[in-house]
Amino acid sequence: MRILAALITAATVTLTGAAQSASPAAATTSVDEPVPGKLLLMLDASGSMKAQDPSGLTKINAAKKALTGLVDALPDTAQVGLRVYGATVDGKGKPTTAACADTQLIHPIEALDKPTLTSTIKDIKALGETPIAHSLKEALNDLGTEGKRNIVLVSDGEESCVPDPCPTIKKLTTAGVDLQIDTVGFGVDAKARKQLQCLADAGKGSYYDAQDASQLANSLSKLGQRALRPFTTTGTPVTAAPSAETGPVLKAGQYTDTFAPGGPARFYRIERAPGSTVRMSVSMRPPKPGDTWLEEMELKVTDEQGALCASDLDNRFNPEGLLQVMVARVVVDGDGDDPCQTGSLIASVVRGKNGAPDAPVEVLVMEEPPVSEVDSLPAALGEAQSITAPATGKAQPIVGGGGFSDAVTITEGMHTEVVLPGEQLFYKIRLEHGQRAAFTLDAPAPGTATPEFHGTDAAMFDIVSWNPAREPFNHSSAEPSSREAFNGDGPVVANAFVPEVRYRNREGDDLDVAPASIAGYYYFSLGRDVEAADSTANVPLTVRIRVAVDGEPTAEPAYAGPSPDASASSSDSASPSTSASPSGSDTTAAAPDDVATDDGGSGWLPWAVLGLVAVLGALGAAIRIIQVRQRSQANT
């Protein structure tokens, strides 16, 4: 039931664009919509699938049960198909011509028809040979030539019709076919595991072991979810320029761009009010690059004369799993008189030459106006006091997002999550000044099966907490640690936290404190390291997540303009190089179609209500300002 609930949660996650401005007359922010992904499930129905797995089910029945659970939980709009091989021709244990051509697309890749596909899965019989290479070649025809294309292959054995299927797939992928292949070995031996690992590597995917029905269901659910919901970027599309003079002008907001590996720097120009602090980040989840071992991204910000204001370099190494999100981020202070603190800025981005081809990036610009009466605000924390979340209530299944823009809003209490090797999941929770939060991991979740790991095999988990500008906290010396390994002997606890948010935390150099200086959505990412194909830890694990928020909103700074959180979500970013709306149309708010606007009609009532709401809102805002000032004076 936990897996089914988690799948349902995944299916209902909505991909949201950048938040809209509170002004009804403002232009709307456009969203960089990805081409809908296509997922082809491929199932081994060879004779060996008649054998039993450790749970007591035959392998074919365990696979059918896992597939049915996945299908039940997928959204109706999912583009999913199913191909089986070895299901119709009994070669009597010999790779005959007919047996090696035995592969069928039993459900086309189209908007999901759950009743039909479920019924089709029920009728699958295990019978013949294992023509993996031929089936994968046919799968390319199934998937077509456009959009993100994913294959999830489940097999319990090696190819039986050609010596090795891997060269066939390598030839296809090196020819430029845009395809990802993830493979799941269901109770396989070393030779079959090596073949399936090679297929996954050639297809820029991952290989996972499944020793029983439960592990198979977990792997299929997460792989299906990940294929249908890739790393998402949202914001106004923009293209960085090859020179600083021609760079598009970015105001506070969120943007999307694409960067190829290597090459010269590409530029943006940033407008900001004198004295305001600018926070900028560039986020990217690098595609799996095959043999590439290093991915880099560098962000530099200078003044108009080219003097360096701030810079950051982020990188990922292949052994650590390149699926982890990279973030290059800078803060340019506005408290001073030099050009970096008063004038417009120039940002340049360089992606390392070793990366995989074009990757989408998300560019965030936050502008923080000056604050009056800073000395009346609470002083910076001397050091961050680690807090953990208690184990209270009943844990509810949840599925994290693939990045910042589709991070799942997580509530206080307890949750369960299934985590695959090489996966990084994102969650967010809103914090105001005066509040702090904890994100505590129990691996594995209490009450779930504990897998047996051999030798030095272990599952390594890493939690990172980020502020609204995507600046990470440094929890390297905190206890409990934010990075822990489960080796199969007993549960482990990992923990990340956000210290109390105070405006003046920025005054210190403590990387566990300084980022907690602005209100807004704080993020927690839960990552798991990649495992070797033959590692007994290369299996899905169910973990428990505990979340706590402590403190009441207080000591809000008096900004001389919109708060940084509001400025980043402003729809002013809709036009990076012009003040016109994206469509070029008039952006003045129109009256609703069903509201009469003539003097004798009934349209006065809705407008009167709106006017009353506006008055009440203004009154509430005035009261809030008085309360904030009173709290500020009380803290002096």
Coordinates of C-alpha atoms in Angstrom, one line a residue, residues 213-457:
A213 CA 8.5 -8.5 -5.9
S214 CA 8.6 -5.6 -3.4
Q215 CA 11.9 -4.2 -4.8
L216 CA 10.7 -4.7 -8.3
A217 CA 7.5 -2.7 -7.6
N218 CA 9.5 0.1 -6.0
S219 CA 12.0 0.3 -8.8
L220 CA 9.3 0.4 -11.5
S221 CA 7.3 3.0 -9.7
K222 CA 10.2 5.4 -9.3
L223 CA 11.6 4.9 -12.8
G224 CA 8.2 5.4 -14.4
Q225 CA 7.7 8.6 -12.3
R226 CA 11.2 9.9 -13.2
A227 CA 10.7 9.3 -16.9
L228 CA 7.4 11.2 -17.0
R229 CA 8.6 14.1 -14.9
P230 CA 12.1 15.1 -15.8
F231 CA 14.1 17.9 -14.3
T232 CA 11.8 20.9 -14.8
T233 CA 12.8 24.5 -15.5
T234 CA 10.3 27.3 -15.3
G235 CA 10.4 31.0 -16.0
T236 CA 10.7 33.4 -18.9
P237 CA 12.7 32.0 -21.8
V238 CA 15.9 34.0 -22.5
T239 CA 19.1 33.5 -24.4
A240 CA 22.4 34.7 -23.0
A241 CA 24.5 36.6 -25.5
P242 CA 28.1 36.2 -26.6
S243 CA 29.1 39.7 -25.4
A244 CA 28.4 41.8 -22.3
E245 CA 27.1 44.7 -24.5
T246 CA 24.4 42.6 -26.1
G247 CA 23.4 40.5 -23.1
P248 CA 19.6 40.5 -22.4
V249 CA 18.6 42.6 -19.4
L250 CA 17.3 40.6 -16.5
K251 CA 15.2 42.2 -13.7
A252 CA 14.3 40.3 -10.5
G253 CA 12.6 37.1 -11.6
Q254 CA 13.1 33.6 -12.9
Y255 CA 14.3 32.7 -16.4
T256 CA 15.1 29.6 -18.5
D257 CA 18.0 29.1 -20.9
T258 CA 20.1 26.3 -22.4
F259 CA 23.8 25.9 -22.2
A260 CA 26.0 23.7 -24.4
P261 CA 29.3 22.4 -23.0
G262 CA 32.5 24.4 -23.4
G263 CA 32.8 27.5 -25.5
P264 CA 33.3 31.1 -24.4
A265 CA 31.3 32.8 -21.7
R266 CA 27.7 34.0 -22.3
F267 CA 26.3 37.1 -20.7
Y268 CA 23.3 38.7 -19.1
R269 CA 22.9 42.2 -17.8
I270 CA 21.1 42.8 -14.5
E271 CA 19.2 46.0 -13.6
R272 CA 18.8 46.8 -9.9
A273 CA 18.0 49.8 -7.8
P274 CA 20.9 51.6 -6.1
G275 CA 21.7 50.1 -2.8
S276 CA 19.8 46.9 -3.3
T277 CA 21.4 43.5 -2.7
V278 CA 21.3 41.1 -5.7
R279 CA 21.2 37.3 -5.3
M280 CA 21.6 35.3 -8.5
S281 CA 21.8 31.5 -9.1
V282 CA 22.0 29.3 -12.2
S283 CA 20.7 25.7 -11.6
M284 CA 21.2 22.7 -13.9
R285 CA 20.8 19.0 -13.5
P286 CA 23.4 17.6 -15.9
P287 CA 22.3 14.8 -18.2
K288 CA 24.2 11.5 -17.7
P289 CA 27.2 11.9 -19.9
G290 CA 28.4 8.4 -20.5
D291 CA 32.2 8.4 -20.2
T292 CA 32.5 12.0 -19.1
W293 CA 33.8 12.2 -15.5
L294 CA 33.4 15.9 -14.7
E295 CA 30.8 18.6 -15.1
E296 CA 31.4 22.2 -14.2
M297 CA 29.5 25.5 -14.3
E298 CA 31.0 28.9 -13.3
L299 CA 29.1 32.1 -12.6
K300 CA 30.8 35.5 -12.5
V301 CA 29.2 38.9 -11.8
T302 CA 31.1 42.2 -12.5
D303 CA 30.3 45.9 -12.6
E304 CA 29.9 47.8 -15.8
Q305 CA 33.7 48.4 -16.0
G306 CA 34.5 44.7 -15.7
A307 CA 35.6 44.7 -12.0
L308 CA 34.8 41.4 -10.3
C309 CA 32.0 41.6 -7.8
A310 CA 31.4 37.9 -7.0
S311 CA 31.9 34.5 -8.5
D312 CA 31.1 30.8 -7.9
L313 CA 32.1 27.5 -9.4
D314 CA 30.1 24.3 -9.0
N315 CA 31.0 20.8 -10.3
R316 CA 30.0 17.2 -10.2
F317 CA 32.1 14.1 -10.6
N318 CA 30.9 11.0 -12.3
P319 CA 31.4 8.6 -9.4
E320 CA 29.2 10.8 -7.2
G321 CA 26.3 10.6 -9.7
L322 CA 25.9 13.4 -12.3
L323 CA 22.1 13.4 -11.8
Q324 CA 22.6 15.7 -8.8
V325 CA 21.6 19.3 -9.4
M326 CA 24.3 21.8 -9.7
V327 CA 23.9 25.4 -8.5
A328 CA 26.3 28.3 -9.1
R329 CA 25.2 31.2 -7.0
V330 CA 26.4 34.6 -5.9
V331 CA 25.4 37.5 -3.6
V332 CA 26.3 41.1 -4.5
D333 CA 25.8 43.3 -1.5
G334 CA 24.2 46.7 -1.9
D335 CA 25.5 48.3 1.2
G336 CA 28.3 50.5 0.0
D337 CA 29.5 53.1 -2.5
D338 CA 31.5 51.2 -5.2
P339 CA 30.0 50.3 -8.6
C340 CA 29.3 46.7 -7.5
Q341 CA 27.0 48.0 -4.8
T342 CA 25.3 50.8 -6.6
G343 CA 25.1 50.2 -10.4
S344 CA 24.0 47.7 -13.0
L345 CA 25.7 44.3 -13.1
I346 CA 27.0 42.0 -15.8
A347 CA 26.7 38.2 -15.3
S348 CA 28.6 35.6 -17.3
V349 CA 28.1 31.8 -17.3
V350 CA 30.6 29.2 -18.6
R351 CA 29.8 25.5 -18.7
G352 CA 32.7 23.1 -18.6
K353 CA 33.8 21.5 -21.9
N354 CA 33.4 17.9 -20.6
G355 CA 29.6 18.0 -20.2
A356 CA 26.9 16.2 -22.1
P357 CA 25.1 18.1 -24.9
D358 CA 22.7 21.0 -24.4
A359 CA 21.2 21.1 -20.9
P360 CA 18.4 23.4 -19.7
V361 CA 19.2 25.8 -16.9
E362 CA 17.1 27.9 -14.6
V363 CA 18.3 31.4 -13.8
L364 CA 17.0 33.1 -10.7
V365 CA 17.5 36.8 -9.9
M366 CA 16.4 38.2 -6.5
E367 CA 16.6 41.9 -5.6
E368 CA 16.6 42.9 -1.9
P369 CA 15.9 46.5 -1.3
P370 CA 17.7 48.4 1.5
V371 CA 16.3 48.0 5.0
S372 CA 15.7 50.9 7.5
E373 CA 16.4 50.6 11.2
V374 CA 18.7 47.6 10.8
D375 CA 20.1 48.0 14.3
S376 CA 16.7 47.5 15.8
L377 CA 16.5 43.9 14.3
P378 CA 17.8 40.8 16.3
A379 CA 21.5 40.3 16.1
A380 CA 23.0 37.6 14.0
L381 CA 23.1 34.1 15.5
G382 CA 26.5 33.4 17.0
E383 CA 26.4 29.8 15.7
A384 CA 23.7 27.5 14.3
Q385 CA 22.1 25.2 16.8
S386 CA 21.2 21.9 15.2
I387 CA 17.6 20.8 15.7
T388 CA 15.9 17.5 14.8
A389 CA 12.3 16.8 14.1
P390 CA 10.4 14.5 16.5
A391 CA 8.8 11.2 15.5
T392 CA 5.1 12.1 16.0
G393 CA 2.0 11.1 14.1
K394 CA 1.4 8.7 11.3
A395 CA 3.8 8.8 8.3
Q396 CA 2.2 9.6 5.0
P397 CA 3.7 8.7 1.6
I398 CA 5.2 11.5 -0.4
V399 CA 7.2 11.8 -3.7
G400 CA 9.7 14.7 -4.0
G401 CA 10.3 16.8 -7.0
G402 CA 13.2 16.7 -9.4
G403 CA 14.5 20.2 -8.7
F404 CA 13.6 23.5 -7.2
S405 CA 10.8 24.4 -9.6
D406 CA 8.8 21.3 -8.9
A407 CA 9.8 20.8 -5.3
V408 CA 6.9 19.3 -3.3
T409 CA 5.6 21.4 -0.5
I410 CA 6.2 19.3 2.6
T411 CA 4.3 19.8 5.9
E412 CA 5.2 19.3 9.5
G413 CA 4.9 15.7 10.6
M414 CA 6.2 12.4 9.1
H415 CA 6.3 11.1 5.6
T416 CA 7.7 8.0 3.7
E417 CA 9.6 8.1 0.5
V418 CA 11.2 5.5 -1.8
V419 CA 14.7 6.5 -2.9
L420 CA 16.7 4.9 -5.7
P421 CA 20.5 5.0 -6.0
G422 CA 21.6 8.1 -7.9
E423 CA 18.3 10.0 -7.2
Q424 CA 18.0 13.5 -5.7
L425 CA 14.5 14.6 -4.5
F426 CA 13.4 18.1 -3.6
Y427 CA 11.0 19.4 -1.0
K428 CA 10.2 23.0 0.2
I429 CA 8.6 24.6 3.3
R430 CA 8.0 28.3 3.9
L431 CA 9.7 30.1 6.7
E432 CA 9.3 33.7 8.0
H433 CA 11.7 35.7 10.0
G434 CA 11.9 34.2 13.5
Q435 CA 11.3 30.6 12.4
R436 CA 13.5 27.6 11.9
A437 CA 13.0 24.1 10.5
A438 CA 14.4 20.6 10.7
F439 CA 14.4 17.7 8.1
T440 CA 15.3 14.4 9.7
L441 CA 15.8 11.1 7.8
D442 CA 15.4 7.6 9.2
A443 CA 16.8 5.0 6.8
P444 CA 15.2 2.6 6.3
A445 CA 11.8 3.6 7.5
P446 CA 10.7 1.8 10.7
G447 CA 8.5 -1.2 10.0
T448 CA 9.8 -1.7 6.5
A449 CA 11.9 -4.7 5.3
T450 CA 15.7 -4.3 6.0
P451 CA 17.7 -5.5 3.0
E452 CA 20.8 -7.6 3.5
F453 CA 24.0 -5.9 2.2
H454 CA 27.2 -7.8 1.8
G455 CA 30.7 -6.7 2.7
T456 CA 31.3 -3.0 2.5
D457 CA 28.1 -2.3 0.5

